[in-house]
Amino acid sequence: IQKKFAGEKQAQLLESYGSKEGFGGSFVSGDELAKVVNFYSPALGQLGWESILRQKSESNYVYEIKNDTYMGEGIINTASDGKQTAITISLEPR
């Protein structure tokens, strides 16, 4: 997960999970929110993912993502410290 979804700068992995029902992880990045959100649009496409970006609020964005095998979402928002950007990825088999 970290190499595929962590962002331009290597984001710090906070936690991850995985089972036959799905997998995902939570990360934080020192990059500003807009930079992380803008990183994902081309990066997801290059990795073979279809994506739809939805802005839920000024500081909360959600990518709905899918490929031939998995579907899920990537949530990007301002971390609780107000300084870092939080990234949460969750995927499940299609």
XYZ file of C-alpha atoms in Angstrom:
94
model
C 0.000 0.000 0.000
C 2.648 2.519 1.010
C 4.520 2.475 -2.291
C 1.364 2.696 -4.394
C -0.676 5.174 -2.362
C 1.559 7.121 -0.016
C 2.081 10.198 -2.149
C 4.878 12.208 -3.692
C 6.902 12.337 -0.507
C 6.984 9.046 1.318
C 4.081 9.434 3.721
C 4.405 7.918 7.162
C 2.330 4.768 7.634
C 0.310 4.948 10.847
C -1.546 1.660 10.549
C -2.586 -0.915 7.991
C -4.890 -3.899 7.814
C -5.484 -6.747 5.445
C -7.702 -9.785 5.129
C -9.626 -11.603 2.418
C -12.381 -8.991 2.875
C -10.079 -6.100 2.008
C -7.058 -4.041 2.936
C -6.052 -0.487 3.595
C -3.988 1.899 5.611
C -3.732 5.297 7.220
C -0.880 7.685 6.476
C 0.211 11.224 7.254
C 2.147 13.498 4.929
C 3.993 16.735 5.528
C 2.769 17.963 2.131
C -0.100 20.462 2.104
C -3.611 19.173 1.414
C -3.908 20.540 -2.143
C -0.580 19.009 -3.169
C -1.607 15.560 -1.913
C -5.063 15.762 -3.538
C -3.496 16.834 -6.847
C -0.906 14.050 -6.647
C -3.555 11.343 -6.727
C -5.395 12.257 -9.948
C -2.568 11.337 -12.343
C -0.972 8.769 -10.004
C -4.115 6.643 -9.738
C -4.558 6.629 -13.506
C -0.928 5.628 -14.046
C -1.468 2.711 -11.657
C -4.533 1.512 -13.588
C -7.242 2.852 -11.261
C -10.420 4.620 -12.328
C -11.198 7.450 -9.924
C -13.821 10.043 -9.147
C -12.874 12.921 -6.848
C -15.490 14.429 -4.554
C -14.880 17.431 -2.325
C -16.829 16.889 0.897
C -15.683 20.103 2.589
C -12.905 22.677 2.391
C -10.492 20.233 4.008
C -11.936 16.808 3.095
C -11.682 15.062 -0.290
C -12.679 11.538 -1.248
C -11.476 9.563 -4.248
C -13.800 6.719 -5.217
C -11.433 4.225 -6.833
C -11.706 0.929 -8.670
C -9.810 -1.346 -10.979
C -10.555 -4.820 -12.331
C -9.900 -6.442 -8.956
C -10.652 -3.922 -6.183
C -12.894 -1.010 -5.323
C -12.808 1.431 -2.452
C -11.928 4.938 -1.494
C -9.100 7.226 -0.580
C -9.900 9.940 1.938
C -7.581 12.939 2.075
C -8.073 15.573 4.743
C -6.299 17.860 7.143
C -4.866 15.841 10.032
C -6.008 16.524 13.574
C -2.833 18.522 14.275
C -3.932 21.035 11.604
C -0.488 20.884 9.977
C -0.171 17.525 8.227
C -2.352 15.832 5.644
C -4.064 12.559 6.536
C -4.592 9.858 3.906
C -6.813 6.827 4.472
C -7.116 4.109 1.835
C -9.596 1.237 2.050
C -10.125 -1.393 -0.660
C -12.198 -4.522 -1.016
C -12.467 -7.167 -3.730
C -15.010 -6.496 -6.468
